[in-house]
């Protein structure tokens, strides 16, 4: 047993010089852009390419504010979560299991149940969307494609293949995003209308939607918008794993030479006690420097996702809305090729390759993200799972996601129908209550100098309230309790 397992204030390893400088370069920010890139790749194909375009088509510019509010709310809670694990070496879920009032471990289990219920919805939704698109090109049967993509992405993820293809995908996806951004200016949108859409106000379906898409107007406008916000930047089914992935980066306390001994000591402590971090000014300065690493990762990821979502939404309003076309039913990916076509007609052919690569990349990445989310949730309450490790539970998670997704695909449901419950509950409501848990732990367990700053605390508080209330309202509307 080491000294750190029994006594003494905990100090973080020395932070890199690039994090300690007052002024940081763009290169430094990109250097610490790691796990956030995985989350960004998970959502570009669905949250941005499909849902943002759809909202622009059905609502016009009136809901651009949702991109800003959703990005800030989710970005703040992701940073607070990743900051906690960086400074303490402990996943917030582990702390939740021990400190929140009520039966031990209830909160991580609630989050886990929501995530487990959400996994098949998103996995099947993404593969169905890609299958429908390939069938629309005359390439075969949509259901067979969806099942094939699901199986192939699972096998590649499990054996660790796809490395070369992954690099190609990044280049192709990057070019597609660049062309979509160029299209925003080529399409000559109503810039005043777009600016007005940044201010929250009344919104309703465009007049043509009721005539041409009667199924859509049967859905509450709030449910429609919350489904988009759930897909924007991911949800708790991604974020719990996102925080866990930082273990591989070894930032802050995660890279301490005696990290395991520190973990054992914290596990043996009274859950209500303060985490024994050193309050010496020099050690606090190291902590503040290390807290920049997850901040830069979050800023790079969520700023990129916000810009991309706004671009797809503006193009949805300016191009699809004007032509009275909505990504819906079996055509959730078909019409967006026009975004590239306005730059040059030849790019519509490039879109075929790009969107297939992006959607397959999403299907590939979600398997490991979901495994990390399941592991961190169960490890918070089970010593046996902690001993098995993330790799030890992979077969069970893959089986759950695979079987659930196959059944969902065979149901014949559309992309929107498949993701709606998962997006509302796991992508919005669960994020709100997770943020509330972070605030409680920060006040209860963190020493004063290590607590969230005022700006972060306010953003997490407001974001948690907004996401929780939005999720509850959407759930009630979805089940028909309110209209």
Short mmCIF file of C-alpha atoms in Angstrom, two decimals:
data_model
loop_
_atom_site.label_atom_id
_atom_site.label_comp_id
_atom_site.label_asym_id
_atom_site.label_seq_id
_atom_site.Cartn_x
_atom_site.Cartn_y
_atom_site.Cartn_z
CA UNK A 1 0.00 0.00 0.00
CA UNK A 2 1.47 3.35 -1.03
CA UNK A 3 1.38 6.59 0.95
CA UNK A 4 -1.04 8.12 -1.52
CA UNK A 5 -3.56 5.37 -0.75
CA UNK A 6 -3.85 6.47 2.86
CA UNK A 7 -2.98 10.14 3.31
CA UNK A 8 -1.61 13.33 1.81
CA UNK A 9 -3.04 15.93 -0.52
CA UNK A 10 -3.32 14.87 -4.14
CA UNK A 11 -1.44 16.84 -6.78
CA UNK A 12 -1.68 16.66 -10.54
CA UNK A 13 1.35 15.91 -12.74
CA UNK A 14 3.01 18.93 -14.30
CA UNK A 15 0.98 20.27 -17.22
CA UNK A 16 2.62 20.67 -20.64
CA UNK A 17 4.17 24.07 -21.27
CA UNK A 18 1.66 24.71 -24.07
CA UNK A 19 -1.19 24.56 -21.54
CA UNK A 20 0.56 26.80 -19.00
CA UNK A 21 1.07 29.72 -21.37
CA UNK A 22 -1.30 32.66 -21.03
CA UNK A 23 -1.71 32.86 -24.79
CA UNK A 24 -2.37 29.68 -26.71
CA UNK A 25 -2.00 29.11 -30.42
CA UNK A 26 -4.47 27.53 -32.78
CA UNK A 27 -1.99 24.66 -33.14
CA UNK A 28 -2.21 24.02 -29.39
CA UNK A 29 -5.99 23.85 -29.55
CA UNK A 30 -5.82 21.33 -32.39
CA UNK A 31 -3.19 19.34 -30.47
CA UNK A 32 -5.72 18.63 -27.73
CA UNK A 33 -8.60 17.96 -30.14
CA UNK A 34 -8.97 14.21 -29.60
CA UNK A 35 -12.06 12.46 -28.24
CA UNK A 36 -14.18 15.41 -29.39
CA UNK A 37 -13.33 14.50 -32.98
CA UNK A 38 -14.94 11.09 -32.43
CA UNK A 39 -18.14 12.67 -31.14
CA UNK A 40 -18.17 15.10 -34.06
CA UNK A 41 -17.84 12.21 -36.52
CA UNK A 42 -20.72 10.42 -34.79
CA UNK A 43 -23.16 13.26 -35.38
CA UNK A 44 -22.27 14.88 -38.73
CA UNK A 45 -24.09 12.19 -40.70
CA UNK A 46 -27.33 12.29 -38.72
CA UNK A 47 -27.63 15.30 -36.46
CA UNK A 48 -26.28 17.78 -38.98
CA UNK A 49 -26.70 16.31 -42.50
CA UNK A 50 -30.25 15.04 -41.92
CA UNK A 51 -31.89 16.75 -38.97
CA UNK A 52 -30.48 20.26 -39.40
CA UNK A 53 -31.44 20.22 -43.10
CA UNK A 54 -34.92 18.99 -42.18
CA UNK A 55 -35.47 21.74 -39.60
CA UNK A 56 -34.41 24.38 -42.09
CA UNK A 57 -36.84 22.99 -44.66
CA UNK A 58 -39.87 22.81 -42.34
CA UNK A 59 -39.24 25.88 -40.13
CA UNK A 60 -37.09 28.11 -42.31
CA UNK A 61 -34.59 30.27 -40.44
CA UNK A 62 -36.82 30.63 -37.37
CA UNK A 63 -35.07 27.95 -35.28
CA UNK A 64 -31.42 28.81 -35.90
CA UNK A 65 -31.34 29.82 -32.23
CA UNK A 66 -31.71 26.13 -31.34
CA UNK A 67 -28.27 25.46 -32.85
CA UNK A 68 -26.70 28.09 -30.58
CA UNK A 69 -28.64 27.19 -27.43
CA UNK A 70 -28.24 23.44 -27.93
CA UNK A 71 -24.52 23.70 -28.64
CA UNK A 72 -23.81 25.92 -25.62
CA UNK A 73 -25.94 23.81 -23.26
CA UNK A 74 -24.40 20.51 -24.31
CA UNK A 75 -20.89 21.89 -24.70
CA UNK A 76 -20.94 23.27 -21.15
CA UNK A 77 -22.02 19.98 -19.56
CA UNK A 78 -19.52 17.99 -21.64
CA UNK A 79 -16.70 20.29 -20.55
CA UNK A 80 -17.80 20.11 -16.90
CA UNK A 81 -17.84 16.30 -17.11
CA UNK A 82 -14.47 16.03 -18.85
CA UNK A 83 -12.95 18.63 -16.52
CA UNK A 84 -13.99 16.53 -13.51
CA UNK A 85 -12.28 13.37 -14.73
CA UNK A 86 -9.17 15.33 -15.75
CA UNK A 87 -8.77 16.94 -12.33
CA UNK A 88 -9.72 13.93 -10.19
CA UNK A 89 -9.03 10.85 -12.32
CA UNK A 90 -12.56 9.72 -11.46
CA UNK A 91 -15.49 9.50 -13.87
CA UNK A 92 -18.46 11.59 -12.68
CA UNK A 93 -20.63 8.47 -12.82
CA UNK A 94 -18.49 6.90 -10.09
CA UNK A 95 -19.00 9.96 -7.90
CA UNK A 96 -22.75 10.04 -8.65
CA UNK A 97 -23.06 6.44 -7.44
CA UNK A 98 -21.70 7.35 -4.02
CA UNK A 99 -22.80 10.90 -3.24
CA UNK A 100 -26.28 11.56 -4.66
CA UNK A 101 -29.14 11.17 -2.14
CA UNK A 102 -31.07 7.92 -2.35
CA UNK A 103 -30.12 4.26 -2.85
CA UNK A 104 -26.46 3.77 -3.71
CA UNK A 105 -25.82 3.76 -7.45
CA UNK A 106 -29.35 4.62 -8.57
CA UNK A 107 -28.40 7.58 -10.75
CA UNK A 108 -25.78 5.85 -12.95
CA UNK A 109 -28.24 2.98 -13.41
CA UNK A 110 -31.00 5.37 -14.54
CA UNK A 111 -28.62 6.97 -17.05
CA UNK A 112 -27.51 3.51 -18.20
CA UNK A 113 -31.09 2.30 -18.74
CA UNK A 114 -31.83 5.39 -20.84
CA UNK A 115 -28.67 4.80 -22.85
CA UNK A 116 -29.32 1.09 -23.36
CA UNK A 117 -32.80 1.91 -24.63
CA UNK A 118 -31.35 4.56 -26.96
CA UNK A 119 -28.51 2.55 -28.52
CA UNK A 120 -30.59 0.43 -30.96
CA UNK A 121 -32.66 3.44 -32.03
CA UNK A 122 -29.68 5.41 -33.24
CA UNK A 123 -27.74 2.43 -34.61
CA UNK A 124 -30.73 1.23 -36.64
CA UNK A 125 -31.70 4.77 -37.64
CA UNK A 126 -28.31 5.54 -39.16
CA UNK A 127 -28.14 2.26 -41.08
CA UNK A 128 -31.74 2.56 -42.28
CA UNK A 129 -31.05 6.08 -43.56
CA UNK A 130 -28.05 4.82 -45.51
CA UNK A 131 -29.95 1.78 -46.79
CA UNK A 132 -32.84 3.95 -48.00
CA UNK A 133 -30.43 6.25 -49.80
CA UNK A 134 -28.64 3.41 -51.57
CA UNK A 135 -31.98 1.95 -52.67
CA UNK A 136 -33.00 5.36 -54.04
CA UNK A 137 -29.93 5.17 -56.28
CA UNK A 138 -31.22 1.88 -57.69
CA UNK A 139 -28.51 -0.12 -55.95
CA UNK A 140 -30.69 -2.75 -54.28
CA UNK A 141 -32.92 -3.42 -51.27
CA UNK A 142 -32.83 -0.88 -48.42
CA UNK A 143 -33.38 -3.41 -45.64
CA UNK A 144 -30.59 -5.68 -46.85
CA UNK A 145 -28.25 -2.71 -47.08
CA UNK A 146 -29.16 -1.57 -43.56
CA UNK A 147 -28.52 -5.04 -42.14
CA UNK A 148 -25.30 -5.35 -44.11
CA UNK A 149 -23.94 -1.99 -42.97
CA UNK A 150 -24.87 -2.80 -39.36
CA UNK A 151 -23.05 -6.16 -39.46
CA UNK A 152 -20.00 -4.95 -41.41
CA UNK A 153 -19.45 -1.89 -39.20
CA UNK A 154 -19.75 -4.07 -36.06
CA UNK A 155 -17.19 -6.60 -37.32
CA UNK A 156 -14.74 -3.90 -38.40
CA UNK A 157 -15.09 -2.10 -35.09
CA UNK A 158 -14.64 -5.30 -33.09
CA UNK A 159 -11.48 -6.42 -34.88
CA UNK A 160 -10.08 -2.90 -35.08
CA UNK A 161 -10.03 -2.54 -38.86
CA UNK A 162 -10.95 0.49 -40.97
CA UNK A 163 -7.83 2.54 -40.10
CA UNK A 164 -6.84 3.44 -43.68
CA UNK A 165 -10.46 3.90 -44.74
CA UNK A 166 -11.00 6.11 -41.69
CA UNK A 167 -8.34 8.55 -42.88
CA UNK A 168 -9.90 8.67 -46.34
CA UNK A 169 -13.29 9.28 -44.73
CA UNK A 170 -11.95 12.26 -42.78
CA UNK A 171 -10.69 13.88 -45.98
CA UNK A 172 -13.91 13.21 -47.91
CA UNK A 173 -16.16 14.32 -45.05
CA UNK A 174 -14.05 17.45 -44.60
CA UNK A 175 -14.41 18.33 -48.28
CA UNK A 176 -18.17 17.74 -48.15
CA UNK A 177 -18.49 20.05 -45.15
CA UNK A 178 -16.38 22.69 -46.91
CA UNK A 179 -18.62 22.53 -49.98
CA UNK A 180 -21.75 22.82 -47.80
CA UNK A 181 -20.28 25.94 -46.20
CA UNK A 182 -19.51 27.40 -49.63
CA UNK A 183 -23.07 26.58 -50.69
CA UNK A 184 -24.41 28.79 -47.90
CA UNK A 185 -23.03 31.84 -49.71
CA UNK A 186 -23.69 30.62 -53.25
CA UNK A 187 -27.36 29.93 -52.45
CA UNK A 188 -27.88 33.59 -51.43
CA UNK A 189 -30.04 32.94 -48.34
CA UNK A 190 -32.12 35.61 -46.62
CA UNK A 191 -29.39 36.87 -44.31
CA UNK A 192 -31.73 39.13 -42.35
CA UNK A 193 -34.05 36.19 -41.84
CA UNK A 194 -31.11 34.07 -40.69
CA UNK A 195 -30.02 36.74 -38.20
CA UNK A 196 -33.59 37.00 -36.95
CA UNK A 197 -33.66 33.24 -36.45
CA UNK A 198 -30.89 33.55 -33.86
CA UNK A 199 -33.42 35.16 -31.51
CA UNK A 200 -35.87 32.65 -29.95
CA UNK A 201 -39.50 33.33 -30.85
CA UNK A 202 -42.65 31.70 -32.18
CA UNK A 203 -42.13 29.12 -34.89
CA UNK A 204 -44.40 26.87 -36.93
CA UNK A 205 -44.28 24.60 -39.93
CA UNK A 206 -43.98 26.30 -43.32
CA UNK A 207 -47.36 26.47 -45.12
CA UNK A 208 -46.37 23.88 -47.76
CA UNK A 209 -45.61 21.21 -45.15
CA UNK A 210 -49.28 20.62 -44.26
CA UNK A 211 -50.15 20.08 -47.91
CA UNK A 212 -47.20 17.99 -49.05
CA UNK A 213 -46.15 16.29 -45.80
CA UNK A 214 -49.29 15.83 -43.67
CA UNK A 215 -47.56 13.20 -41.48
CA UNK A 216 -45.04 15.79 -40.30
CA UNK A 217 -47.61 18.36 -39.17
CA UNK A 218 -49.23 15.71 -37.00
CA UNK A 219 -46.10 15.93 -34.87
CA UNK A 220 -45.88 18.72 -32.31
CA UNK A 221 -43.48 21.45 -33.45
CA UNK A 222 -41.74 21.15 -30.09
CA UNK A 223 -41.22 17.39 -30.54
CA UNK A 224 -39.84 18.05 -34.01
CA UNK A 225 -37.37 20.63 -32.70
CA UNK A 226 -36.32 18.65 -29.62
CA UNK A 227 -35.56 15.61 -31.80
CA UNK A 228 -33.14 17.85 -33.70
CA UNK A 229 -31.55 19.16 -30.50
CA UNK A 230 -31.15 15.58 -29.31
CA UNK A 231 -29.21 14.73 -32.45
CA UNK A 232 -27.19 17.95 -32.34
CA UNK A 233 -23.75 17.11 -31.00
CA UNK A 234 -24.83 13.75 -29.56
CA UNK A 235 -26.49 12.73 -26.30
CA UNK A 236 -25.77 10.97 -23.03
CA UNK A 237 -25.40 7.68 -24.93
CA UNK A 238 -22.27 9.33 -26.40
CA UNK A 239 -21.12 11.67 -23.61
CA UNK A 240 -20.65 9.13 -20.82
CA UNK A 241 -18.32 7.24 -23.14
CA UNK A 242 -16.76 10.49 -24.39
CA UNK A 243 -15.62 11.30 -20.86
CA UNK A 244 -14.37 7.75 -20.38
CA UNK A 245 -12.26 7.94 -23.55
CA UNK A 246 -10.14 10.60 -21.88
CA UNK A 247 -8.50 7.78 -19.89
CA UNK A 248 -6.52 6.98 -23.03
CA UNK A 249 -5.32 10.60 -23.30
CA UNK A 250 -3.76 10.53 -19.79
CA UNK A 251 -4.65 14.17 -19.16
CA UNK A 252 -4.24 15.52 -15.64
CA UNK A 253 -4.79 13.02 -12.83
CA UNK A 254 -5.47 10.31 -15.42
CA UNK A 255 -1.76 10.40 -16.23
CA UNK A 256 -0.55 10.33 -12.63
CA UNK A 257 2.09 7.61 -12.06
CA UNK A 258 0.07 6.35 -9.09
CA UNK A 259 -3.36 6.77 -10.69
CA UNK A 260 -4.53 3.31 -9.59
CA UNK A 261 -3.51 3.92 -5.97
CA UNK A 262 -5.32 7.27 -6.03
CA UNK A 263 -8.41 5.55 -7.41
CA UNK A 264 -8.38 2.98 -4.61
CA UNK A 265 -8.04 5.71 -2.01
CA UNK A 266 -10.95 7.70 -3.40
CA UNK A 267 -13.09 4.56 -3.58
CA UNK A 268 -12.46 3.91 0.11
CA UNK A 269 -13.35 7.46 1.17
CA UNK A 270 -16.69 8.62 2.47
CA UNK A 271 -18.59 9.68 -0.63
CA UNK A 272 -19.66 12.90 1.07
CA UNK A 273 -16.09 13.97 1.89
CA UNK A 274 -14.14 16.54 -0.07
CA UNK A 275 -11.80 15.10 -2.68
CA UNK A 276 -8.34 15.67 -1.11
CA UNK A 277 -6.83 17.81 -3.87
CA UNK A 278 -3.98 20.09 -2.83
CA UNK A 279 -5.01 23.73 -2.40
CA UNK A 280 -1.44 25.00 -2.61
CA UNK A 281 -1.44 27.89 -5.15
CA UNK A 282 1.17 26.19 -7.34
CA UNK A 283 -0.86 22.96 -7.47
CA UNK A 284 -4.06 24.86 -8.20
CA UNK A 285 -2.25 26.59 -11.08
CA UNK A 286 -1.34 23.18 -12.49
CA UNK A 287 -4.98 22.13 -12.25
CA UNK A 288 -6.13 25.25 -14.09
CA UNK A 289 -3.59 24.56 -16.83
CA UNK A 290 -4.75 20.94 -17.18
CA UNK A 291 -8.40 22.05 -17.32
CA UNK A 292 -7.57 23.72 -20.62
CA UNK A 293 -7.05 20.36 -22.34
CA UNK A 294 -10.71 19.22 -22.14
CA UNK A 295 -11.77 22.82 -22.80
CA UNK A 296 -9.87 22.98 -26.10
CA UNK A 297 -11.17 19.54 -27.10
CA UNK A 298 -14.77 20.58 -26.39
CA UNK A 299 -14.48 23.99 -28.06
CA UNK A 300 -13.02 22.53 -31.25
CA UNK A 301 -15.67 19.81 -31.44
CA UNK A 302 -18.75 21.84 -30.57
CA UNK A 303 -17.78 24.95 -32.52
CA UNK A 304 -17.28 22.78 -35.60
CA UNK A 305 -20.61 21.02 -35.04
CA UNK A 306 -22.44 24.32 -34.53
CA UNK A 307 -21.06 25.82 -37.75
CA UNK A 308 -21.86 22.66 -39.72
CA UNK A 309 -25.39 22.43 -38.27
CA UNK A 310 -26.07 26.09 -39.00
CA UNK A 311 -24.82 25.66 -42.58
CA UNK A 312 -27.06 22.64 -43.20
CA UNK A 313 -30.04 24.42 -41.63
CA UNK A 314 -29.54 27.58 -43.71
CA UNK A 315 -29.21 25.51 -46.88
CA UNK A 316 -32.29 23.56 -45.85
CA UNK A 317 -34.25 26.82 -45.65
CA UNK A 318 -32.77 28.50 -48.72
CA UNK A 319 -32.68 25.50 -51.07
CA UNK A 320 -35.02 22.76 -49.86
CA UNK A 321 -37.66 25.03 -48.34
CA UNK A 322 -37.87 27.07 -51.53
CA UNK A 323 -38.48 23.87 -53.51
CA UNK A 324 -40.87 22.50 -50.88
CA UNK A 325 -38.70 19.45 -50.27
CA UNK A 326 -38.22 17.91 -46.81
CA UNK A 327 -35.86 15.11 -45.79
CA UNK A 328 -38.53 12.65 -44.62
CA UNK A 329 -39.68 9.05 -44.96
CA UNK A 330 -37.26 7.11 -47.13
CA UNK A 331 -35.64 10.26 -48.55
CA UNK A 332 -33.80 11.71 -45.55
CA UNK A 333 -30.51 11.95 -47.51
CA UNK A 334 -31.63 12.41 -51.11
CA UNK A 335 -32.29 16.14 -51.42
CA UNK A 336 -29.13 17.38 -49.67
CA UNK A 337 -27.08 16.62 -52.79
CA UNK A 338 -28.39 19.95 -54.09
CA UNK A 339 -26.31 21.75 -51.44
CA UNK A 340 -23.20 20.65 -53.31
CA UNK A 341 -24.84 21.03 -56.69
CA UNK A 342 -25.26 24.79 -56.29
CA UNK A 343 -21.47 25.07 -56.06
CA UNK A 344 -21.00 22.99 -59.23
CA UNK A 345 -23.27 20.27 -60.69
CA UNK A 346 -20.42 17.73 -60.70
CA UNK A 347 -20.30 17.83 -56.91
CA UNK A 348 -23.70 16.12 -56.75
CA UNK A 349 -21.87 12.95 -57.79
CA UNK A 350 -19.23 13.56 -55.13
CA UNK A 351 -22.06 13.79 -52.57
CA UNK A 352 -22.94 10.14 -53.23
CA UNK A 353 -19.48 9.00 -52.15
CA UNK A 354 -19.22 11.51 -49.32
CA UNK A 355 -22.54 10.80 -47.61
CA UNK A 356 -22.03 7.03 -47.83
CA UNK A 357 -18.61 7.40 -46.21
CA UNK A 358 -19.93 9.75 -43.52
CA UNK A 359 -22.88 7.53 -42.58
CA UNK A 360 -20.75 4.39 -42.56
CA UNK A 361 -18.22 6.19 -40.37
CA UNK A 362 -21.01 7.03 -37.95
CA UNK A 363 -22.18 3.40 -37.86
CA UNK A 364 -18.60 2.26 -37.27
CA UNK A 365 -17.82 4.73 -34.47
CA UNK A 366 -20.96 4.21 -32.39
CA UNK A 367 -20.05 0.64 -31.38
CA UNK A 368 -17.01 1.65 -29.33
CA UNK A 369 -18.67 4.81 -28.02
CA UNK A 370 -21.61 2.77 -26.74
CA UNK A 371 -19.26 0.21 -25.18
CA UNK A 372 -17.43 2.95 -23.26
CA UNK A 373 -20.74 4.45 -22.10
CA UNK A 374 -21.94 1.08 -20.82
CA UNK A 375 -18.65 0.33 -19.12
CA UNK A 376 -18.40 3.66 -17.29
CA UNK A 377 -22.00 3.40 -16.12
CA UNK A 378 -21.67 -0.16 -14.81
CA UNK A 379 -18.15 0.32 -13.43
CA UNK A 380 -19.55 3.03 -11.17
CA UNK A 381 -21.59 0.41 -9.31
CA UNK A 382 -19.90 -2.94 -9.99
CA UNK A 383 -16.42 -4.06 -8.91
CA UNK A 384 -16.74 -7.09 -11.19
CA UNK A 385 -17.19 -4.85 -14.23
CA UNK A 386 -14.23 -2.70 -13.19
CA UNK A 387 -12.09 -5.83 -13.02
CA UNK A 388 -13.27 -6.98 -16.44
CA UNK A 389 -12.50 -3.63 -18.01
CA UNK A 390 -14.06 -2.03 -21.06
CA UNK A 391 -12.86 -4.83 -23.32
CA UNK A 392 -14.46 -7.41 -21.10
CA UNK A 393 -18.00 -6.18 -21.66
CA UNK A 394 -17.69 -5.50 -25.39
CA UNK A 395 -19.35 -8.76 -26.52
CA UNK A 396 -22.42 -8.07 -24.40
CA UNK A 397 -22.81 -4.48 -25.62
CA UNK A 398 -22.30 -5.46 -29.25
CA UNK A 399 -24.89 -8.21 -28.86
CA UNK A 400 -27.42 -5.84 -27.25
CA UNK A 401 -26.98 -3.15 -29.89
CA UNK A 402 -26.89 -5.66 -32.72
CA UNK A 403 -30.00 -7.65 -31.78
CA UNK A 404 -31.99 -4.55 -30.89
CA UNK A 405 -31.00 -2.82 -34.12
CA UNK A 406 -31.85 -5.83 -36.30
CA UNK A 407 -35.33 -5.98 -34.78
CA UNK A 408 -35.76 -2.23 -35.29
CA UNK A 409 -34.63 -2.42 -38.92
CA UNK A 410 -36.97 -5.33 -39.65
CA UNK A 411 -39.87 -3.35 -38.18
CA UNK A 412 -39.80 -1.18 -41.31
CA UNK A 413 -39.82 2.07 -39.32
CA UNK A 414 -38.31 5.20 -40.87
CA UNK A 415 -35.16 6.99 -39.70
CA UNK A 416 -37.12 9.69 -37.86
CA UNK A 417 -39.45 7.18 -36.19
CA UNK A 418 -36.51 5.08 -35.02
CA UNK A 419 -34.49 7.91 -33.48
CA UNK A 420 -37.28 10.06 -31.99
CA UNK A 421 -37.63 8.39 -28.56
CA UNK A 422 -33.85 8.03 -28.19
CA UNK A 423 -33.24 11.62 -29.24
CA UNK A 424 -35.81 13.10 -26.85
CA UNK A 425 -35.00 11.02 -23.77
CA UNK A 426 -31.32 10.20 -24.24
CA UNK A 427 -30.28 13.22 -26.28
CA UNK A 428 -32.05 15.96 -24.32
CA UNK A 429 -33.70 14.93 -21.03
CA UNK A 430 -30.82 12.71 -19.83
CA UNK A 431 -28.33 15.48 -20.62
CA UNK A 432 -30.29 17.85 -18.41
CA UNK A 433 -30.34 15.59 -15.35
CA UNK A 434 -26.68 14.64 -15.85
CA UNK A 435 -25.77 18.33 -15.76
CA UNK A 436 -27.70 18.71 -12.50
CA UNK A 437 -25.67 15.84 -11.06
CA UNK A 438 -22.43 17.55 -12.08
CA UNK A 439 -23.48 20.72 -10.26
CA UNK A 440 -24.29 18.77 -7.09
CA UNK A 441 -20.98 16.88 -7.08
CA UNK A 442 -19.01 20.04 -7.81
CA UNK A 443 -20.50 21.79 -4.78
CA UNK A 444 -20.42 18.74 -2.52
CA UNK A 445 -17.03 17.18 -3.22
CA UNK A 446 -14.68 19.58 -4.97
CA UNK A 447 -12.40 21.86 -2.88
CA UNK A 448 -13.13 25.55 -3.40
CA UNK A 449 -10.25 26.34 -5.81
CA UNK A 450 -11.20 23.38 -8.02
CA UNK A 451 -14.89 24.12 -8.43
CA UNK A 452 -16.42 25.34 -11.65
CA UNK A 453 -15.90 29.00 -12.37
CA UNK A 454 -18.89 31.31 -12.30
CA UNK A 455 -19.40 31.35 -16.08
CA UNK A 456 -19.24 27.57 -16.39
CA UNK A 457 -21.54 27.07 -13.40
CA UNK A 458 -24.13 29.46 -14.84
CA UNK A 459 -23.97 27.82 -18.29
CA UNK A 460 -24.32 24.31 -16.85
CA UNK A 461 -27.20 25.44 -14.62
CA UNK A 462 -29.12 27.17 -17.40
CA UNK A 463 -28.34 24.38 -19.87
CA UNK A 464 -29.47 21.68 -17.45
CA UNK A 465 -32.75 23.46 -16.78
CA UNK A 466 -33.37 24.06 -20.47
CA UNK A 467 -32.58 20.49 -21.53
CA UNK A 468 -34.55 18.90 -18.69
CA UNK A 469 -37.66 21.03 -19.23
CA UNK A 470 -37.45 20.70 -23.03
CA UNK A 471 -37.15 16.94 -22.69
CA UNK A 472 -40.12 16.66 -20.32
CA UNK A 473 -42.34 18.83 -22.55
CA UNK A 474 -41.36 16.83 -25.64
CA UNK A 475 -41.96 13.50 -23.88
CA UNK A 476 -45.44 14.62 -22.78
CA UNK A 477 -46.22 15.85 -26.29
CA UNK A 478 -44.87 12.68 -27.89
CA UNK A 479 -47.08 10.39 -25.78
CA UNK A 480 -50.10 12.66 -26.29
CA UNK A 481 -50.50 14.05 -22.77
CA UNK A 482 -50.19 17.61 -24.09
CA UNK A 483 -50.67 18.95 -27.60
#
